[in-house]
């Protein structure tokens, strides 16, 4: 044993003396390279731009695909700017006979968006584009055997590229109606894009015919099937015709649903044998963006590498006031991307994720509740600052209010807390909701359960979105008062008064004397949720209302919401786009979840609100629109269909060697803006991760301490006589 | 023996049908086909038409177990259960609900699982047997007493504690190995040292105690006394006689788990970021992916049955008195 231990220890000491780190999870060959290291928790489900609708997926595919528009990285409020388009398109309005009419005309029957694409944009290198000397595609008739032998599509020896053309955008819009792809926005878009429903029906028939004729899942060449509402003008221009007005459509043009997909790539991946190797567009995206996905192992690692054909894009020259001071404009005008490669490692557990960030093996991290106290201190003024430990490591902190809301809804169809019954009963329920809205102390909730990471909402629109009002003008007068420059929750006595007026003095029904029992439906998150649920019970108990919590799983919870059988529930909403319509529609009667399968989970309905919503949704941002929004928010505050809850705050921690970090809830194509200093990172990694060898020595000593007496004991026993010597 | 093997294989068929039926019922008690569709299509802006379309395309638009609208045999065969189960028996697992080929996934992920499970199994077995034999050798001494105390202490500690404690000390504090991650080939070694060590250490308590009991039972038998009376050394008695005769109960516990090594470790793979079949199964359960859950349960059942068969066969190797008739 000694013969083995001595060289092992000598090797260990030598390696340590050389300054090598032992715990680096990345290959030594990558050390010091211009690579961004990041992590992901959930494996992406879909990378096909027509299907992908989750944030976990966006962080990959939005580096690869380029829709016509994007969000300005630094500007706030969020603003659309061109990406592959030459400009942000403005709709032309037409009447029923397709004659131009003013935007405000009641005769508007169609909106037409004409999109001009920049010429000269090239796709990433990909075998789907490879052509032989005769100009024919090389790899559109691969044998099953050849496909079976490939480790990845990039293993094919030849690759090619071609210019981005308007047909690629048209092809992707047709894919929204593809019978095998299930685009989540097909239902919405078929209401607007002229002819999309008809195309879907035609493609379904084609698909069925193919299956009946034994062609199964063969390629459907979408170029053969025209779509009435999408028209090719020329190689770099196409036109989308929508039914009626839908000003928010322009935001969809910044999402991957409207990114280009070349027909060659679709054909390539539809070859028999490709799906069995997971070679699909849902697994291997192909785009024109700054990066290309070269490794897809969603259980371990995703790798993006710089697209050699990327045209380059200048770093923004303008931002918010203060961006220059914070160094966010230091790279203004320089050509992006700055990073060569991005390695995303899967970390399903928060402890290894956090520890690897502290060791310098991830460049940035969020802050979980478990790590919050180690990373952040909240000052008396409520400002978040880093702890001394984080500052010593050179870690930086950025916070931003998310374009999301977490709210507590009252089911409008419920006979006790709802408002659909009308008359005096509705008025009683309104006062009951108002009383509860005052009593539920969201400020306390934020401090206890979210480490103060959020802003108590006073209405449905978060900061950063047009229509939001801060300060005294933004206070909900039902629940708060503005005093000494801050919003203060109204006294509990006012809630009790409202409760009595609602017919429940001291939490009992004045007519029957029965205690008021309300029901909160929530998704069970395990035993750790008990404190949170107890807190909810306590809030209602302030008004002597008994709260019964009905915990269930996510499926059953959603089912209750769909059926409208819940009473009070907790839900959240992440914005699709930064327009007030995307929040105010959550209270639109036409969007009732139980009645119309929409997104209004509370089933709230107020005719005046609904009428104003219809006007507001079609208006550009203007003082008039603000006026309508103010009125709508006032109506909703008075009706109190939600306890407004809070707008979460995103906390991003990043190391000093990473620059140009600015949280942006809308722009997911943010990696091209980032810059790393690999030399600085490597130096810190070495400093922070020197191996400690004494535990190894201790382990060897302990083993020896256990083995040596055992060996001695064994030998002694072996030498021992069966009986004591005679005479003793 | 061949007849015995064939009979056991035939017995396996109704067992597998039963396991498949139970998996099916348990899964669909919790999840409806609508829930599965919503999980795949996302929570936002999904229409009922899209859900119905998804169900039709994936074969979930039929009754679960019994189709009263069908005629004749179709009442049983034109159901989700029948159509989804039949192909499993030909080991055709099809695609997951998000469209990815399950067989391809299994082929890729089995290697990381085996890379972790095989060393844990082999090293663990060697350490446990050695430790148990040592305790048995020093029975009724302070070494035996403290060995048992150590075993009881170690088996009382949760595996999670070993994992988190091991990561904290070895990877975070002492910087000796990466906290988590995985690479293929020889690069895997640095990622596997800690999980293998933790897997071995966490199993020492229960394993060694069990083997010690087996050895002590054997050591009280007449043939051991005879061997000693012949003047054989204690090492020869232990290794040549006691260990051999204790093999049947050891094999009962050991051989049956060999095929299951393939299934991976749910907890270890999760905490150490090892992309094996254990984490594949966990992900599928979380994503309500019935196709993957069903396939993994089926493979687990087949492997377990195979393990039991191998156990029976192994008895004939270590004990000439055993005949499989």
CSV table of N, CA, C and O in Angstrom, one decimal, chain A residues 91-113 190-195 229 240-247 618:
chain,number,residue,atom,x,y,z
A,91,UNK,N,-48.5,49.6,-39.9
A,91,UNK,CA,-49.6,49.0,-40.7
A,91,UNK,C,-50.3,50.0,-41.6
A,91,UNK,O,-50.4,51.2,-41.3
A,92,UNK,N,-50.7,49.5,-42.7
A,92,UNK,CA,-51.6,50.3,-43.6
A,92,UNK,C,-53.0,49.7,-43.4
A,92,UNK,O,-53.1,48.5,-43.4
A,93,UNK,N,-54.0,50.6,-43.3
A,93,UNK,CA,-55.3,50.1,-43.0
A,93,UNK,C,-56.1,50.1,-44.3
A,93,UNK,O,-56.1,51.1,-45.0
A,94,UNK,N,-56.9,49.1,-44.5
A,94,UNK,CA,-57.8,48.9,-45.7
A,94,UNK,C,-59.2,48.7,-45.3
A,94,UNK,O,-59.4,48.1,-44.2
A,95,UNK,N,-60.1,49.1,-46.1
A,95,UNK,CA,-61.5,48.8,-45.8
A,95,UNK,C,-61.8,47.4,-46.5
A,95,UNK,O,-61.0,46.7,-47.0
A,96,UNK,N,-63.1,47.1,-46.4
A,96,UNK,CA,-63.6,45.8,-46.9
A,96,UNK,C,-63.2,45.5,-48.4
A,96,UNK,O,-62.9,44.4,-48.8
A,97,UNK,N,-63.2,46.6,-49.2
A,97,UNK,CA,-62.8,46.5,-50.6
A,97,UNK,C,-61.3,46.8,-50.8
A,97,UNK,O,-60.9,47.1,-52.0
A,98,UNK,N,-60.6,46.7,-49.8
A,98,UNK,CA,-59.1,46.8,-49.8
A,98,UNK,C,-58.6,48.2,-50.3
A,98,UNK,O,-57.6,48.3,-51.0
A,99,UNK,N,-59.4,49.2,-49.9
A,99,UNK,CA,-59.0,50.5,-50.2
A,99,UNK,C,-58.4,51.2,-49.0
A,99,UNK,O,-59.0,50.9,-47.9
A,100,UNK,N,-57.3,51.9,-49.1
A,100,UNK,CA,-56.7,52.5,-47.9
A,100,UNK,C,-57.7,53.4,-47.2
A,100,UNK,O,-58.4,54.2,-47.8
A,101,UNK,N,-57.7,53.3,-45.8
A,101,UNK,CA,-58.5,54.2,-45.0
A,101,UNK,C,-57.6,54.7,-43.8
A,101,UNK,O,-56.6,54.0,-43.5
A,102,UNK,N,-58.0,55.8,-43.2
A,102,UNK,CA,-57.2,56.2,-42.0
A,102,UNK,C,-57.3,55.2,-40.9
A,102,UNK,O,-58.2,54.4,-40.8
A,103,UNK,N,-56.3,55.2,-40.0
A,103,UNK,CA,-56.2,54.3,-38.9
A,103,UNK,C,-57.4,54.4,-38.0
A,103,UNK,O,-57.8,53.4,-37.4
A,104,UNK,N,-58.0,55.6,-37.9
A,104,UNK,CA,-59.1,55.8,-37.0
A,104,UNK,C,-60.4,55.4,-37.6
A,104,UNK,O,-61.4,55.5,-36.9
A,105,UNK,N,-60.4,55.1,-38.9
A,105,UNK,CA,-61.7,54.9,-39.6
A,105,UNK,C,-62.4,53.7,-39.0
A,105,UNK,O,-61.8,52.6,-38.9
A,106,UNK,N,-63.7,53.8,-38.8
A,106,UNK,CA,-64.5,52.6,-38.4
A,106,UNK,C,-64.6,51.5,-39.5
A,106,UNK,O,-65.0,50.4,-39.3
A,107,UNK,N,-64.2,52.0,-40.8
A,107,UNK,CA,-64.3,51.0,-41.9
A,107,UNK,C,-63.1,50.1,-42.0
A,107,UNK,O,-63.1,49.3,-43.0
A,108,UNK,N,-62.2,50.2,-41.1
A,108,UNK,CA,-61.0,49.4,-41.2
A,108,UNK,C,-61.4,47.9,-41.2
A,108,UNK,O,-62.0,47.4,-40.2
A,109,UNK,N,-61.0,47.2,-42.2
A,109,UNK,CA,-61.3,45.7,-42.3
A,109,UNK,C,-60.0,44.9,-42.3
A,109,UNK,O,-60.0,43.8,-41.9
A,110,UNK,N,-58.9,45.5,-42.7
A,110,UNK,CA,-57.7,44.8,-42.8
A,110,UNK,C,-56.5,45.7,-42.4
A,110,UNK,O,-56.6,46.9,-42.6
A,111,UNK,N,-55.5,45.1,-41.8
A,111,UNK,CA,-54.2,45.8,-41.6
A,111,UNK,C,-53.1,45.1,-42.4
A,111,UNK,O,-53.0,43.9,-42.3
A,112,UNK,N,-52.3,45.9,-43.1
A,112,UNK,CA,-51.3,45.3,-43.9
A,112,UNK,C,-49.9,45.7,-43.4
A,112,UNK,O,-49.7,46.9,-43.3
A,113,UNK,N,-49.1,44.8,-43.1
A,113,UNK,CA,-47.7,45.1,-42.7
A,113,UNK,C,-46.8,44.7,-43.8
A,113,UNK,O,-46.7,43.5,-44.2
A,190,UNK,N,-54.7,32.6,-36.2
A,190,UNK,CA,-55.7,32.2,-37.2
A,190,UNK,C,-56.9,33.2,-37.1
A,190,UNK,O,-57.6,33.3,-38.1
A,191,UNK,N,-57.0,33.9,-36.0
A,191,UNK,CA,-58.0,34.9,-35.9
A,191,UNK,C,-57.7,36.1,-36.7
A,191,UNK,O,-58.5,36.9,-37.0
A,192,UNK,N,-56.4,36.3,-36.9
A,192,UNK,CA,-55.9,37.6,-37.5
A,192,UNK,C,-55.4,37.4,-38.9
A,192,UNK,O,-55.7,38.1,-39.9
A,193,UNK,N,-54.5,36.4,-39.1
A,193,UNK,CA,-53.8,36.3,-40.4
A,193,UNK,C,-54.8,35.8,-41.5
A,193,UNK,O,-55.3,34.6,-41.3
A,194,UNK,N,-55.0,36.5,-42.5
A,194,UNK,CA,-56.0,36.1,-43.5
A,194,UNK,C,-55.6,34.8,-44.1
A,194,UNK,O,-54.5,34.6,-44.6
A,195,UNK,N,-56.5,33.8,-44.1
A,195,UNK,CA,-56.3,32.5,-44.8
A,195,UNK,C,-55.5,31.5,-44.0
A,195,UNK,O,-55.4,30.4,-44.5
A,229,UNK,N,-53.0,35.5,-46.8
A,229,UNK,CA,-52.7,36.7,-46.0
A,229,UNK,C,-51.2,37.0,-46.0
A,229,UNK,O,-50.8,38.0,-45.4
A,240,UNK,N,-47.9,41.0,-44.8
A,240,UNK,CA,-48.8,40.2,-44.0
A,240,UNK,C,-50.1,41.0,-43.9
A,240,UNK,O,-50.1,42.2,-43.5
A,241,UNK,N,-51.2,40.4,-44.2
A,241,UNK,CA,-52.5,41.0,-44.1
A,241,UNK,C,-53.3,40.4,-43.0
A,241,UNK,O,-53.5,39.2,-42.9
A,242,UNK,N,-53.7,41.3,-42.1
A,242,UNK,CA,-54.5,40.8,-40.9
A,242,UNK,C,-55.9,41.2,-41.0
A,242,UNK,O,-56.2,42.3,-41.7
A,243,UNK,N,-56.8,40.4,-40.4
A,243,UNK,CA,-58.2,40.8,-40.4
A,243,UNK,C,-58.3,41.9,-39.3
A,243,UNK,O,-57.8,41.7,-38.2
A,244,UNK,N,-59.0,43.0,-39.6
A,244,UNK,CA,-59.2,44.1,-38.7
A,244,UNK,C,-57.9,44.7,-38.2
A,244,UNK,O,-56.9,44.7,-38.9
A,245,UNK,N,-58.0,45.3,-37.0
A,245,UNK,CA,-56.8,46.0,-36.4
A,245,UNK,C,-56.2,45.1,-35.3
A,245,UNK,O,-56.9,44.5,-34.5
A,246,UNK,N,-54.9,45.1,-35.3
A,246,UNK,CA,-54.2,44.3,-34.2
A,246,UNK,C,-52.9,45.0,-34.0
A,246,UNK,O,-51.8,44.5,-34.5
A,247,UNK,N,-52.8,46.2,-33.4
A,247,UNK,CA,-51.6,47.0,-33.4
A,247,UNK,C,-50.5,46.2,-32.6
A,247,UNK,O,-49.3,46.4,-32.8
A,618,UNK,N,-56.5,49.3,-29.6
A,618,UNK,CA,-56.1,49.7,-31.0
A,618,UNK,C,-55.5,51.0,-31.1
A,618,UNK,O,-55.3,51.5,-32.2
